[in-house]
Coordinates of C-alpha atoms and ligand atoms in Angstrom, one line a residue:
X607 CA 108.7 131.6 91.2
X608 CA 105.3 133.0 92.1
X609 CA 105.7 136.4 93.9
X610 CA 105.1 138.5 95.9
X611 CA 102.8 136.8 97.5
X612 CA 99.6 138.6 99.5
X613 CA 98.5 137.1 103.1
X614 CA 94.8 137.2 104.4
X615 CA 93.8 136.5 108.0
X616 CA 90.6 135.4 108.4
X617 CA 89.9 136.9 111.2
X618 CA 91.4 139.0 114.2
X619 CA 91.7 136.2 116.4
X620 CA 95.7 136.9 117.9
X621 CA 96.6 133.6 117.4
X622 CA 96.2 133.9 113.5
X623 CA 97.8 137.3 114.0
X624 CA 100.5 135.8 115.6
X625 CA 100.9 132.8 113.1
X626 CA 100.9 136.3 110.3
X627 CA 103.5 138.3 112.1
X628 CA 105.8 134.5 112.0
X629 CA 105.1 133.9 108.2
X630 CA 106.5 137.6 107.6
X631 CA 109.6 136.9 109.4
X632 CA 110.3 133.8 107.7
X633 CA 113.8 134.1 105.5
X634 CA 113.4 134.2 101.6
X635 CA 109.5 135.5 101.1
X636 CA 108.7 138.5 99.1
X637 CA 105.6 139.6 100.5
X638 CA 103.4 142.3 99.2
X639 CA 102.3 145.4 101.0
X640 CA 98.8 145.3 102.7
X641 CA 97.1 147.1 100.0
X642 CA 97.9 145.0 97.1
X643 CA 95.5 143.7 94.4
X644 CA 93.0 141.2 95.9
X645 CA 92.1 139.8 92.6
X646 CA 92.6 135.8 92.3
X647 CA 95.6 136.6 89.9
X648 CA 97.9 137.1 93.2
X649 CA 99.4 134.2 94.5
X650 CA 98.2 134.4 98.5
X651 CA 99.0 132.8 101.9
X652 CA 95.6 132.2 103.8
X653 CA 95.8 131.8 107.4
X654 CA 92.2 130.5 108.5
X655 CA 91.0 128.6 111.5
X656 CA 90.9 125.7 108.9
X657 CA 94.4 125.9 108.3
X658 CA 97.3 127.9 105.8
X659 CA 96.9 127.9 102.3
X660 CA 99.1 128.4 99.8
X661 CA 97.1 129.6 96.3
X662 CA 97.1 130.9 93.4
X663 CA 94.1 130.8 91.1
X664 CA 92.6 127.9 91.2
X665 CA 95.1 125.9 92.8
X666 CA 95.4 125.4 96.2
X667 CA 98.4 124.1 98.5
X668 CA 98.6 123.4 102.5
X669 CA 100.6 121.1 104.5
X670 CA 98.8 117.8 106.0
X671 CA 100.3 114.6 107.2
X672 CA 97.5 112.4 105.7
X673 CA 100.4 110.3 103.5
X674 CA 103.1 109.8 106.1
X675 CA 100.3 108.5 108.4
X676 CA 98.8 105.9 105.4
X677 CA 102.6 105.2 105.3
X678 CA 103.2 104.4 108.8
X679 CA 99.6 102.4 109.3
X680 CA 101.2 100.3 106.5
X681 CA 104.5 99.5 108.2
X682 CA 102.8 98.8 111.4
X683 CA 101.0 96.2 109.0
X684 CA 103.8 94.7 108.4
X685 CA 103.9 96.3 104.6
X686 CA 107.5 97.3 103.1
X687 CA 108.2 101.4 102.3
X688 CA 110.0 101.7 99.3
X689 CA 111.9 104.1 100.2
X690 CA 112.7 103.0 104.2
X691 CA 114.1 100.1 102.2
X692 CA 116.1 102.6 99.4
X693 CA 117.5 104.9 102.9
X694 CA 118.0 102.1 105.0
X695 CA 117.7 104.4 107.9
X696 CA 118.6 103.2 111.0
X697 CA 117.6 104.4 114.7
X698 CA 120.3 107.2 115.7
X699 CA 120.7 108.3 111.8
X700 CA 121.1 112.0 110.5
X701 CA 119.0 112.1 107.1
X702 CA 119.5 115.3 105.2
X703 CA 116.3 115.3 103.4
X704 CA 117.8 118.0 100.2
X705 CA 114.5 118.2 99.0
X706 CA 111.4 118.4 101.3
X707 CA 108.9 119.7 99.6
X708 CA 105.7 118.8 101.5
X709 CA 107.4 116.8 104.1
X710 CA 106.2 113.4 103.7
X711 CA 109.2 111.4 102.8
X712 CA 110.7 113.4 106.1
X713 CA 108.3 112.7 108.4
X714 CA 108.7 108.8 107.6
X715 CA 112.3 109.1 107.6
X716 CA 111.9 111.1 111.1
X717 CA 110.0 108.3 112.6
X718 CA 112.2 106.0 111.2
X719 CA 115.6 107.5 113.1
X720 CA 113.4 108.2 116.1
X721 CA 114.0 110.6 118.7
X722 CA 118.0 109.4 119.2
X723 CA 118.4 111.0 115.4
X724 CA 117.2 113.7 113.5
X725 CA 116.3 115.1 109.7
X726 CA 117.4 118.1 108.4
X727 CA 115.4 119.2 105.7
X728 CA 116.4 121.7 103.2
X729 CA 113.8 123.5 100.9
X730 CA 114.5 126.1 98.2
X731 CA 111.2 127.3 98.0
X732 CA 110.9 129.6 100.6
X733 CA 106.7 129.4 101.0
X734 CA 106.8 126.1 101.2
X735 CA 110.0 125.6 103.7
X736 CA 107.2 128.0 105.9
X737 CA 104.1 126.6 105.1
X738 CA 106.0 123.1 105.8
X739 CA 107.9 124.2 109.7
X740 CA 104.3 125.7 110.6
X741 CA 102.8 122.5 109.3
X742 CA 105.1 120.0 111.5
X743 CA 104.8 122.6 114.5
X744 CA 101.2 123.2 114.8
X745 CA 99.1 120.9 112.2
X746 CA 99.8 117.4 113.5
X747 CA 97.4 117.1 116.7
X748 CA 96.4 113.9 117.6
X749 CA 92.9 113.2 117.1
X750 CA 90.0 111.6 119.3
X751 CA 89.9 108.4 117.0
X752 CA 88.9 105.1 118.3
X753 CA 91.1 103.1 115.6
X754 CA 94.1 102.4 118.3
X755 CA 96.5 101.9 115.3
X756 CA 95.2 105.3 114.1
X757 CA 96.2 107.3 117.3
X758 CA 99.2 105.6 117.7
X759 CA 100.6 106.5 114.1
X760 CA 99.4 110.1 114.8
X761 CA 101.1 110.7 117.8
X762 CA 104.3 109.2 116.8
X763 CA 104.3 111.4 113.1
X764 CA 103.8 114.5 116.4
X765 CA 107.1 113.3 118.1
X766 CA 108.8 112.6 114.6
X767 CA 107.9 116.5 113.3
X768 CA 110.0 117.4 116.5
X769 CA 112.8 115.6 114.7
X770 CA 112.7 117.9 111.7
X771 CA 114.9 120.6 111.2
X772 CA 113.3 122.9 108.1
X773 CA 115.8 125.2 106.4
X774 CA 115.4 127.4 103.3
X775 CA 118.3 127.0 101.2
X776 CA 119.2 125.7 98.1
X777 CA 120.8 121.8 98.5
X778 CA 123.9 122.4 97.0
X779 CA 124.9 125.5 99.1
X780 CA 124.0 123.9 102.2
X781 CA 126.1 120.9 101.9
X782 CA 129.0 122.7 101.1
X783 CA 128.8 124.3 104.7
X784 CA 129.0 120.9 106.0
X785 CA 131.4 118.2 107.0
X786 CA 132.7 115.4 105.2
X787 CA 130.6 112.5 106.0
X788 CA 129.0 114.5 108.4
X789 CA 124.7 113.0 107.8
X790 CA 124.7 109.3 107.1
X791 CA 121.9 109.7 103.9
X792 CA 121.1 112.1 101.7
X793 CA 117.7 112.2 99.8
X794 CA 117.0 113.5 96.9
X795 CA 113.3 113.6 95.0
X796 CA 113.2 116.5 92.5
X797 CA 110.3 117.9 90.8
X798 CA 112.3 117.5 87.3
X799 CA 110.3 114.4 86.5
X800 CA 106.5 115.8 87.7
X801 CA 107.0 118.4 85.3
X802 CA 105.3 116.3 82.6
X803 CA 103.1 114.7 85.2
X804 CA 99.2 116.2 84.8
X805 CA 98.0 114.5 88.1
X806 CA 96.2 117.8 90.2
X807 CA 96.7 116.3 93.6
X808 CA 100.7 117.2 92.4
X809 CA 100.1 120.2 90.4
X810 CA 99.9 122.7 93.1
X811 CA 103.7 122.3 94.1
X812 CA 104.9 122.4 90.4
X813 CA 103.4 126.4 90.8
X814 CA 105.6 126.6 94.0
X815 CA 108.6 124.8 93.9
X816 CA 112.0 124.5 92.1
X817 CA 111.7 122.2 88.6
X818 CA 115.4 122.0 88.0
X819 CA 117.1 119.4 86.9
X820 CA 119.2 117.4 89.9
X821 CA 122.7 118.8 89.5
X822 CA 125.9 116.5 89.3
X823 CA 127.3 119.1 91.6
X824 CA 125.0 118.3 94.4
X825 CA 125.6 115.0 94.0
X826 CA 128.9 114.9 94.2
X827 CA 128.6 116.9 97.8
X828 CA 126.4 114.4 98.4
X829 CA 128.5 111.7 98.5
X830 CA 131.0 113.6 100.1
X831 CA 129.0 114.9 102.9
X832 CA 127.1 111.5 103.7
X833 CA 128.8 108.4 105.2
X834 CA 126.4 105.8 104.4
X835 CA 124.3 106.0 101.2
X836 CA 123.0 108.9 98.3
X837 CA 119.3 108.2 97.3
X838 CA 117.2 109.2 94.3
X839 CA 113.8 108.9 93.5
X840 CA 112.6 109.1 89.8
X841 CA 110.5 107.8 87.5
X842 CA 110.8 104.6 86.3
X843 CA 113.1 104.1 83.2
X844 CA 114.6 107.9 84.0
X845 CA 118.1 108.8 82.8
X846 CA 118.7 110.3 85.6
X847 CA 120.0 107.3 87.3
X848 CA 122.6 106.8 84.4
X849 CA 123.3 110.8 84.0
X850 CA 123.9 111.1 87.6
X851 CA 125.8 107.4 88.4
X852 CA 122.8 105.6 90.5
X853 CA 122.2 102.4 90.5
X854 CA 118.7 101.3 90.5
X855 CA 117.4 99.5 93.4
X856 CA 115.7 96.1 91.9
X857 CA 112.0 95.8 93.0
X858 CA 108.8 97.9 92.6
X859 CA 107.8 95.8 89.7
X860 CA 104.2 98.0 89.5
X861 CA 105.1 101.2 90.7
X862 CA 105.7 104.0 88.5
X863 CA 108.9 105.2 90.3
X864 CA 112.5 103.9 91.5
X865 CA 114.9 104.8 93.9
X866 CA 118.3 104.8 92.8
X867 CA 121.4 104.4 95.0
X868 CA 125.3 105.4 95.8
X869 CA 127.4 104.4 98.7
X870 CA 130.1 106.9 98.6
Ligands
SAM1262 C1 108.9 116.4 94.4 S1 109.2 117.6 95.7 C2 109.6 116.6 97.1 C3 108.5 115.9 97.8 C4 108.9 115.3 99.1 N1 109.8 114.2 99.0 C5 107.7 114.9 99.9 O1 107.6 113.8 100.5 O2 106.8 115.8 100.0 C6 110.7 118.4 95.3 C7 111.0 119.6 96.2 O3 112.4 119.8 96.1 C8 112.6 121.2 96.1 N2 113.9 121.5 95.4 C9 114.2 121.4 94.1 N3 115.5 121.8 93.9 C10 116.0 122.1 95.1 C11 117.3 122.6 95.6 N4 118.3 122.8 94.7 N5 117.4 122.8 96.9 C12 116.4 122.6 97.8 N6 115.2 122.2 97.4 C13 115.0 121.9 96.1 C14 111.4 121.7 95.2 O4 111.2 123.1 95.5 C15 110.3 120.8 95.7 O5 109.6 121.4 96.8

């Protein structure tokens, strides 16, 4: 993992000193003293009136809901969502979202269960778990657009960040704190299979967050901690389905991924 990690403000305006003194009270991150080495070599948080940034060299990370909105426009459209259709989330559902990454698959799920459920999200990366809760508290504000359909999907991905529960954790340490059948779906979407993947709009979270494998262990508390379904997404073709007991979902013809399924 890249640390410690160095945090600029970018200027002495108190709310980005506020948003500083958060980020170092946030559970899991190894920051470095004050004084460290400003060269581009140090992976750095950036908190600017632009946004927070996660990067190191020439990479650069942040949080922004621009795909869960494309996503919801879509459905409004009357378009299908892969993986709505691999959750099968219903209104009133607990997701436990085991791998959350940048938050887009839980910000979908969240407006899918609406206000009656809820998504807990669980994030061993402990940057990105902060960059993420800061993200879904303060970076979704519903612009002055004229597009109707446009203000509407941004103002109900606001309400559906409220829905989001972020913790840093690892997945399978989590679950076993909780109850048999106690979420209805768990989701899983590892990095294992990006590892190969060259694409730069991805590259940045490879530097950030865990590339293990899926364990069998996780799944197993998987299936005993949720009451309706155990989803994966992976590349298309992946062993992983058949190393880990999923079935394949038919469909997606032309995508490059799958979602894979178990009802426990
Ligand atoms: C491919 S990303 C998920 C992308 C996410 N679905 C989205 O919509 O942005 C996988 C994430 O899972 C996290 N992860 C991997 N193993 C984990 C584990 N054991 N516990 C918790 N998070 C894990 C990684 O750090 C990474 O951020």
């Amino acid at each position: 993992m890249l640390e410690p990690v160095r945090i600029t403000v970018s200027s002495q305006d108190p709310r980005h000193l506020a948003k500083k003194e958060w980020f170092l009270s946030q559970p899991g991150c190894q920051w470095s003293p004050a004084a460290a080495d400003p060269s581009l070599t140090q992976p750095c948080l950036s908190i600017t009136s632009k946004g927070v940034y996660l990067s190191y060299q020439d990479e650069r990370l942040s949080f922004h809901p621009s795909m869960a909105l494309l996503r919801l426009m879509n459905l409004y459209r009357g378009l299908p969502d892969r993986y709505l259709e691999a959750t099968a989330l219903q209104k009133g559902d607990v997701l436990l979202d085991a791998t959350l990454g940048l938050g887009t698959d839980a910000l979908v799920g969240a407006w899918a269960v609406g206000k009656v459920g809820k998504v807990v999200a669980i994030e061993r990366s402990p940057y990105l778990a902060a960059i993420v809760k800061d993200g879904l508290l303060h970076e979704i504000q519903v612009p002055r657009v004229k597009n109707p359909e446009k203000r509407r999907a941004w103002a109900e991905l606001k309400q559906a960040a409220v829905n989001i529960e972020v913790h840093f954790d690892d997945h399978f340490r989590f679950m076993q704190n909780l109850p048999s059948s106690g979420v209805d779906v768990v989701y899983f979407d590892p990095m294992f299979r990006r590892t190969q993947d060259k694409s730069s709009s991805i590259k940045p979270l490879h530097l950030w967050g865990n590339p293990e494998k899926l364990s069998p262990d996780a799944v197993r508390e998987a299936c005993r901690v949720a009451r309706k379904r155990v989803v994966l997404k992976e590349r298309k073709e992946s062993t992983e389905f058949v190393r880990l007991g999923f079935e394949i979902m038919p469909g997606g013809r032309y995508s490059t991924v799958d979602y894979g399924i178990i009802k426990p």
